Amino acid sequence: MPEFQRFSYDVLVIGAGGAGLRAAIEAGACGAKVGVVCKSLLGKAHTVMAEGGIAAALANVDDRDNWRVHFADTMRGGQYLNNWRMAELHAKEAPECVRELEAWGALFDRTKDGRILQRNFGGHKYPRLAHVGDRTGLEMIRTLQDHGIYTGMEVHMECTVLSLLLDSGRVVGACGYDREKGLFQLWQAKAVVLATGGIGRAYKITSNSWEYTGDGLALAYNAGAELQEMEFVQFHPTGMVWPISVRGILVTEGVRGEGGVLRNSEGRRFMFDEIPDLYKDSTADNEEEGWRYTQGDRNARRPPELLTRDHVARCINREVKAGRGTPHGGVFLDIAWIKQHLPKAEERIKRKLPSMYHQFKQLADLDITKEPMEVGPTTHYMMGGIRVHGDSQMSSVPGLFAAGEAAAGLHGANRLGGNSLSDLVVFGRRAGRFAAEFAKKNEANGAATKVDEEQLQATAKAALRPFDNGASGENPYQIQYDLQEAMQDLVGIVRTESEMQQALEKIAQLQARADRVGITGHRQYNNGWHTAIDLASLLVVSEAITRAALLRKESRGAQFREDFPNKDTEWGKQNIVVKRGADGEMLVEKRAIPPMPEELKAVIDEMK
Amino acid sequence: MLTQAMFRIWRGDPAGGGFQDYVTPVEEGMVVLDAVHRIQAQQAPDLALRWNCKAGKCGSCSAEINGMPKLMCMTRLSNLNLEMPVILEPMHTFPVIRDLVTDVSWNFRAKKTIKEFKPRSPDLPDGTWRMQQADVERVQEFRKCIECFLCQDVCHVLREHHKEDEFIGPRLLVYAAALEMHPLDNEDRVSDLRKKHNIGYCNITTCCRQVCPESITITENAIIPLKERVVDRFFDPLKQLFHIL
Ligand SMILES: Cc1cc2nc3c(=O)[nH]c(=O)nc-3n(C[C@H](O)[C@H](O)[C@H](O)COP(=O)(O)OP(=O)(O)OC[C@H]3O[C@@H](n4cnc5c(N)ncnc54)[C@H](O)[C@@H]3O)c2cc1C
Ligand code: SF4
Ligand code: SF4
Ligand code: FES
């Protein structure tokens, strides 16, 4: 019988990205004993890769900005499917959370008068993104890490959580294994925060790392929690398309914020060709006005390159399909052209976009200060995730909280750039605080936290099964690849009923193959084993995305259905919730969005 | 460019190991990490390595490529001589866990021995500070560090003399410099740098600076100014007197 190494905490945080670390810091500050578990080394979580910035209505660059504008922008970007309470709290609390980062040592770029500088980004009315060049995520994760390590939290690096433990419907901890030695671990806790990030590995072309297999979503789903907005996967318009091996790696929206423009092979700025009605009044209709906007002219309207990501991605798709793409199947993104307007353009590009400069120089042999880049859409972000209470971040399972990309609600049908990093700190903080409170309350009333030993043994046995199948089993990498291909082709940027039905069949076949997955070698740091284990989450998440996308018979935000190309007012009032049925089958259902309070409605009307 | 190449990868664990050769197809634009991934997917599923971002941003994929400490994701095959086998080894300074994965946990423990950031009280009643871009930039250079630990890997004080218990290494000197030169920081780490972290062990060989994938000028911009602070404090008779007073 496999042995479990046992630990016990008040609050267990699963994930050490921005959301997890912020939650852990807060829970600790509330007096809880905190454990953190993460699949990679500390400081390597996805958050480290974020580039463009963190959105907060600090109003340092444009004093017309405030939480109400940020709220309205977020709701408009999300096509009003957002949890409006979360959008409200987010807009109100983001500035304070950014200042908190500064108080912990973060060094954002500055305005002339020494305050935090903010840049333009798609869908944000005013310059709102606090940033550090194009490595904002690194600054954020390092700040949280370097603050957190002194707060007494215990970090279990390179451990994977396999399952959540329940006692009479309440979450009482989690079990998993450490990747280094392959030994099983049990982390008991009075409350658990899931901050496991996204699902990008379900797709072939993605900006996401191996970690993004949707584990947190699957863990919550298997524990009986509800998921929401699973149909909304964000395809970022600008990923690298060449060389093939780096296909999908992100090119920050900051390039467009700094004046970069999109052109097709005919040299045409095709983004001017189609501007959605919702944004007609706020978008420039000529190149000159767009340029002035990127240079801080407060009276100019934004260039169409800075429309929301779903729209820009679809326009790029259209150009490529119409045969107006670049040699490697993308479009051109040109920042070098700004030298027509600015004297020291080259220096400016290197200073404002250093890691983009570096990335293209080293990986593609291309100097972005001289030549245009080739870019195309890449799977980037999951709007959907665990359905939570807007204030406390608790899921439908008592004691189970979620924050960051793993949680749903804030972004609705489409996330605005920069709204994720702010999401992490605002709701990481809330999740940490409410989890600590929950733990305390349950201590006071002496609620049992019994661990189900049978469940532990069953989890361990399932995890070890690939070894029993051995070399004759299915190759885990191949199954993952086949799944990615199916999702990319059948549940991608443009969707149809028939293709998604096919996807469901494929997922079922892949599920059967995953049951026969086999690996060789031993348990120490065996990447093949890790990949085999992560398949289970990927399959749950892929099925949930597909089923939700099938049910939503309209096009809205990140979901575009060729068979239902228009928005439907009725669907605009519904979220889609996914949960596990009594017999293990996946249930997908509509859930009406609660009516918005009058004062928030008034804010939206006022900003129209 | 050749259509296939040979990779000679060190495979083993703390008990020992050796090189194994793998031949794999290669294409234009590939980096070492791509080739290793292909080998892993097709020939050696249990091959151990770390990676996350594939874009030089996370510092996970550090290894020694043909004897040079490098990030696998940022080393293009077109810059290597593929007529010869490409030799891949784990970083030497840290204990091996398996194959290309080493135990770098010491770096995380050692960091905690450095006093944490302590800001001066806010400049304004609303709790904010004012800082000039020029002052911030100096420290931003250090904060570019992706904690790949390649500099730790080449530093002879750690690699050859294994002074891990006494010396924090270039990465953590960069960390200390970022704190010491932070426009808001009020803490004093100068005495620790001399006595606890033994900055004196560094004899400015600049090996660390030469391997830093983030091009941080580790020696000139971080270590030397810290050394100067130590010298000023402890070896300048006037200042010493002043400090005692
Ligand atoms: C290239 C790129 C650029 C981006 N740029 C921006 C930007 O400029 N602005 C912005 O707002 N957003 C940006 N985003 C989005 C944003 O970075 C992410 O959404 C955000 O960082 C997610 O943070 P998180 O804390 O939710 O999760 P992560 O930072 O991804 O952390 C997830 C954690 O969970 C752990 N974990 C996962 N599964 C398990 C398991 N089974 N067991 C244990 N641990 C587990 C992982 O190890 C990791 O520690 C960008 C994203 C990418 C990929
Ligand atoms: S310069 Fe100093 S810290 Fe850097 S490698 Fe040489 S001895 Fe080590
Ligand atoms: S200083 Fe440079 S070499 Fe050293 S850990 Fe940081 S990024 Fe790596
Ligand atoms: S994988 Fe992130 S630095 Fe190489």
mmCIF file of N, CA and C and ligand atoms in Angstrom, chain A residues 14-20 37-40 45-47 49-53 159-161 195-197 207-208 211-212 215 250 380-381 403-405 415 418-421 424, ligand 1:
data_model
loop_
_atom_site.group_PDB
_atom_site.id
_atom_site.type_symbol
_atom_site.label_atom_id
_atom_site.label_comp_id
_atom_site.label_asym_id
_atom_site.label_seq_id
_atom_site.Cartn_x
_atom_site.Cartn_y
_atom_site.Cartn_z
ATOM 1 N N ILE A 14 -3.258 25.879 -3.623
ATOM 2 C CA ILE A 14 -2.740 25.056 -4.718
ATOM 3 C C ILE A 14 -2.441 25.983 -5.879
ATOM 4 N N GLY A 15 -1.157 26.167 -6.157
ATOM 5 C CA GLY A 15 -0.737 27.089 -7.206
ATOM 6 C C GLY A 15 0.083 28.225 -6.614
ATOM 7 N N ALA A 16 1.190 28.552 -7.273
ATOM 8 C CA ALA A 16 2.069 29.614 -6.775
ATOM 9 C C ALA A 16 2.308 30.662 -7.840
ATOM 10 N N GLY A 17 1.284 30.943 -8.639
ATOM 11 C CA GLY A 17 1.355 32.092 -9.535
ATOM 12 C C GLY A 17 0.939 33.318 -8.741
ATOM 13 N N GLY A 18 0.588 34.378 -9.449
ATOM 14 C CA GLY A 18 0.195 35.605 -8.766
ATOM 15 C C GLY A 18 -0.976 35.394 -7.815
ATOM 16 N N ALA A 19 -1.978 34.651 -8.261
ATOM 17 C CA ALA A 19 -3.168 34.479 -7.433
ATOM 18 C C ALA A 19 -2.854 33.644 -6.195
ATOM 19 N N GLY A 20 -2.138 32.550 -6.386
ATOM 20 C CA GLY A 20 -1.827 31.671 -5.263
ATOM 21 C C GLY A 20 -0.955 32.371 -4.230
ATOM 22 N N VAL A 37 1.311 24.567 -2.617
ATOM 23 C CA VAL A 37 1.786 23.468 -3.455
ATOM 24 C C VAL A 37 1.826 23.947 -4.892
ATOM 25 N N CYS A 38 2.908 23.645 -5.621
ATOM 26 C CA CYS A 38 2.953 24.025 -7.035
ATOM 27 C C CYS A 38 3.738 23.017 -7.857
ATOM 28 N N LYS A 39 3.406 22.941 -9.133
ATOM 29 C CA LYS A 39 4.001 21.921 -9.998
ATOM 30 C C LYS A 39 5.437 22.248 -10.418
ATOM 31 N N SER A 40 5.751 23.547 -10.489
ATOM 32 C CA SER A 40 7.099 23.944 -10.899
ATOM 33 C C SER A 40 7.873 24.469 -9.699
ATOM 34 N N ALA A 45 5.872 29.965 -12.252
ATOM 35 C CA ALA A 45 4.486 29.804 -12.713
ATOM 36 C C ALA A 45 4.227 30.751 -13.875
ATOM 37 N N HIS A 46 3.132 30.511 -14.526
ATOM 38 C CA HIS A 46 2.783 31.253 -15.716
ATOM 39 C C HIS A 46 2.858 32.762 -15.572
ATOM 40 N N THR A 47 2.501 33.231 -14.397
ATOM 41 C CA THR A 47 2.489 34.670 -14.157
ATOM 42 C C THR A 47 3.808 35.310 -14.574
ATOM 43 N N MET A 49 5.409 34.986 -17.081
ATOM 44 C CA MET A 49 5.488 35.276 -18.507
ATOM 45 C C MET A 49 4.683 36.498 -18.922
ATOM 46 N N ALA A 50 3.816 36.981 -18.055
ATOM 47 C CA ALA A 50 2.960 38.094 -18.443
ATOM 48 C C ALA A 50 3.834 39.282 -18.831
ATOM 49 N N GLU A 51 3.388 39.983 -19.841
ATOM 50 C CA GLU A 51 4.260 40.978 -20.426
ATOM 51 C C GLU A 51 3.743 42.395 -20.257
ATOM 52 N N GLY A 52 2.556 42.639 -20.817
ATOM 53 C CA GLY A 52 2.108 44.006 -21.046
ATOM 54 C C GLY A 52 1.847 44.852 -19.825
ATOM 55 N N GLY A 53 1.198 44.292 -18.805
ATOM 56 C CA GLY A 53 0.940 45.136 -17.654
ATOM 57 C C GLY A 53 -0.247 44.705 -16.834
ATOM 58 N N CYS A 159 5.310 19.673 -6.784
ATOM 59 C CA CYS A 159 4.358 18.644 -6.363
ATOM 60 C C CYS A 159 3.077 18.824 -7.175
ATOM 61 N N THR A 160 2.458 17.733 -7.552
ATOM 62 C CA THR A 160 1.212 17.807 -8.303
ATOM 63 C C THR A 160 0.062 17.294 -7.446
ATOM 64 N N VAL A 161 -0.979 18.085 -7.339
ATOM 65 C CA VAL A 161 -2.170 17.642 -6.608
ATOM 66 C C VAL A 161 -3.004 16.763 -7.533
ATOM 67 N N ALA A 195 -5.603 27.886 -7.211
ATOM 68 C CA ALA A 195 -5.087 28.995 -8.034
ATOM 69 C C ALA A 195 -4.172 28.388 -9.085
ATOM 70 N N THR A 196 -4.752 27.443 -9.818
ATOM 71 C CA THR A 196 -3.951 26.593 -10.697
ATOM 72 C C THR A 196 -3.823 27.097 -12.124
ATOM 73 N N GLY A 197 -4.398 28.251 -12.425
ATOM 74 C CA GLY A 197 -4.214 28.811 -13.761
ATOM 75 C C GLY A 197 -5.072 28.140 -14.822
ATOM 76 N N SER A 207 0.212 29.873 -26.132
ATOM 77 C CA SER A 207 1.268 30.636 -25.465
ATOM 78 C C SER A 207 1.539 30.037 -24.084
ATOM 79 N N ASN A 208 0.861 28.963 -23.742
ATOM 80 C CA ASN A 208 0.924 28.435 -22.383
ATOM 81 C C ASN A 208 1.952 27.306 -22.226
ATOM 82 N N GLU A 211 2.402 23.354 -17.768
ATOM 83 C CA GLU A 211 1.637 23.324 -16.530
ATOM 84 C C GLU A 211 0.146 23.515 -16.749
ATOM 85 N N TYR A 212 -0.191 24.167 -17.884
ATOM 86 C CA TYR A 212 -1.563 24.600 -18.078
ATOM 87 C C TYR A 212 -2.477 23.504 -18.601
ATOM 88 N N ASP A 215 -5.723 21.477 -14.398
ATOM 89 C CA ASP A 215 -5.875 20.590 -13.230
ATOM 90 C C ASP A 215 -6.876 21.117 -12.212
ATOM 91 N N LEU A 250 3.886 34.149 -27.260
ATOM 92 C CA LEU A 250 3.167 35.412 -27.288
ATOM 93 C C LEU A 250 3.992 36.614 -27.741
ATOM 94 N N HIS A 380 -4.603 31.406 -25.504
ATOM 95 C CA HIS A 380 -3.887 32.228 -24.553
ATOM 96 C C HIS A 380 -4.453 32.179 -23.138
ATOM 97 N N TYR A 381 -5.762 32.244 -23.027
ATOM 98 C CA TYR A 381 -6.321 32.471 -21.699
ATOM 99 C C TYR A 381 -7.691 31.825 -21.595
ATOM 100 N N ALA A 403 -9.217 31.335 -7.253
ATOM 101 C CA ALA A 403 -8.833 32.690 -7.661
ATOM 102 C C ALA A 403 -7.921 32.636 -8.864
ATOM 103 N N GLY A 404 -7.857 33.764 -9.567
ATOM 104 C CA GLY A 404 -6.972 33.863 -10.724
ATOM 105 C C GLY A 404 -7.615 33.238 -11.946
ATOM 106 N N GLU A 405 -6.770 32.791 -12.856
ATOM 107 C CA GLU A 405 -7.286 32.267 -14.117
ATOM 108 C C GLU A 405 -8.175 31.042 -13.898
ATOM 109 N N ARG A 415 -11.754 38.517 -22.051
ATOM 110 C CA ARG A 415 -10.970 39.269 -21.076
ATOM 111 C C ARG A 415 -10.219 40.404 -21.755
ATOM 112 N N GLY A 418 -4.417 42.843 -19.464
ATOM 113 C CA GLY A 418 -4.085 43.545 -18.229
ATOM 114 C C GLY A 418 -5.051 43.274 -17.103
ATOM 115 N N ASN A 419 -6.248 42.800 -17.435
ATOM 116 C CA ASN A 419 -7.230 42.507 -16.393
ATOM 117 C C ASN A 419 -6.972 41.174 -15.709
ATOM 118 N N SER A 420 -5.999 40.436 -16.174
ATOM 119 C CA SER A 420 -5.714 39.189 -15.465
ATOM 120 C C SER A 420 -4.784 39.449 -14.288
ATOM 121 N N LEU A 421 -3.712 40.163 -14.529
ATOM 122 C CA LEU A 421 -2.784 40.395 -13.421
ATOM 123 C C LEU A 421 -3.492 41.099 -12.260
ATOM 124 N N LEU A 424 -5.600 38.624 -10.380
ATOM 125 C CA LEU A 424 -4.836 37.763 -9.472
ATOM 126 C C LEU A 424 -4.691 38.383 -8.093
HETATM 127 C C1 LIG C 1 2.784 34.909 -22.425
HETATM 128 C C2 LIG C 1 1.698 35.476 -21.576
HETATM 129 C C3 LIG C 1 1.581 36.859 -21.400
HETATM 130 C C4 LIG C 1 0.583 37.399 -20.600
HETATM 131 N N1 LIG C 1 0.526 38.753 -20.424
HETATM 132 C C5 LIG C 1 -0.409 39.268 -19.591
HETATM 133 C C6 LIG C 1 -0.441 40.673 -19.317
HETATM 134 O O1 LIG C 1 0.359 41.443 -19.819
HETATM 135 N N2 LIG C 1 -1.382 41.142 -18.475
HETATM 136 C C7 LIG C 1 -2.285 40.317 -17.862
HETATM 137 O O2 LIG C 1 -3.089 40.815 -17.085
HETATM 138 N N3 LIG C 1 -2.269 38.998 -18.107
HETATM 139 C C8 LIG C 1 -1.355 38.447 -18.945
HETATM 140 N N4 LIG C 1 -1.347 37.097 -19.174
HETATM 141 C C9 LIG C 1 -2.263 36.244 -18.457
HETATM 142 C C10 LIG C 1 -1.760 36.021 -17.056
HETATM 143 O O3 LIG C 1 -0.367 35.983 -17.042
HETATM 144 C C11 LIG C 1 -2.259 34.727 -16.454
HETATM 145 O O4 LIG C 1 -3.613 34.617 -16.652
HETATM 146 C C12 LIG C 1 -1.982 34.715 -14.976
HETATM 147 O O5 LIG C 1 -0.611 34.879 -14.758
HETATM 148 C C13 LIG C 1 -2.463 33.461 -14.295
HETATM 149 O O6 LIG C 1 -2.049 33.506 -12.950
HETATM 150 P P1 LIG C 1 -2.532 32.472 -11.880
HETATM 151 O O7 LIG C 1 -1.977 32.907 -10.582
HETATM 152 O O8 LIG C 1 -3.994 32.292 -12.001
HETATM 153 O O9 LIG C 1 -1.882 31.120 -12.348
HETATM 154 P P2 LIG C 1 -0.330 30.742 -12.718
HETATM 155 O O10 LIG C 1 0.590 31.866 -12.586
HETATM 156 O O11 LIG C 1 -0.354 30.048 -14.002
HETATM 157 O O12 LIG C 1 -0.023 29.704 -11.636
HETATM 158 C C14 LIG C 1 -0.625 28.445 -11.615
HETATM 159 C C15 LIG C 1 0.024 27.674 -10.518
HETATM 160 O O13 LIG C 1 -0.723 26.501 -10.237
HETATM 161 C C16 LIG C 1 0.136 25.405 -10.140
HETATM 162 N N5 LIG C 1 -0.584 24.190 -10.451
HETATM 163 C C17 LIG C 1 -1.325 23.925 -11.552
HETATM 164 N N6 LIG C 1 -1.832 22.664 -11.469
HETATM 165 C C18 LIG C 1 -1.395 22.148 -10.298
HETATM 166 C C19 LIG C 1 -1.555 20.891 -9.639
HETATM 167 N N7 LIG C 1 -2.254 19.898 -10.178
HETATM 168 N N8 LIG C 1 -0.946 20.709 -8.445
HETATM 169 C C20 LIG C 1 -0.210 21.691 -7.884
HETATM 170 N N9 LIG C 1 -0.022 22.883 -8.459
HETATM 171 C C21 LIG C 1 -0.609 23.109 -9.649
HETATM 172 C C22 LIG C 1 1.243 25.733 -11.103
HETATM 173 O O14 LIG C 1 2.394 25.002 -10.791
HETATM 174 C C23 LIG C 1 1.428 27.229 -10.832
HETATM 175 O O15 LIG C 1 2.231 27.426 -9.721
HETATM 176 C C24 LIG C 1 -0.347 36.541 -19.981
HETATM 177 C C25 LIG C 1 -0.234 35.170 -20.156
HETATM 178 C C26 LIG C 1 0.762 34.626 -20.950
HETATM 179 C C27 LIG C 1 0.844 33.145 -21.131
#
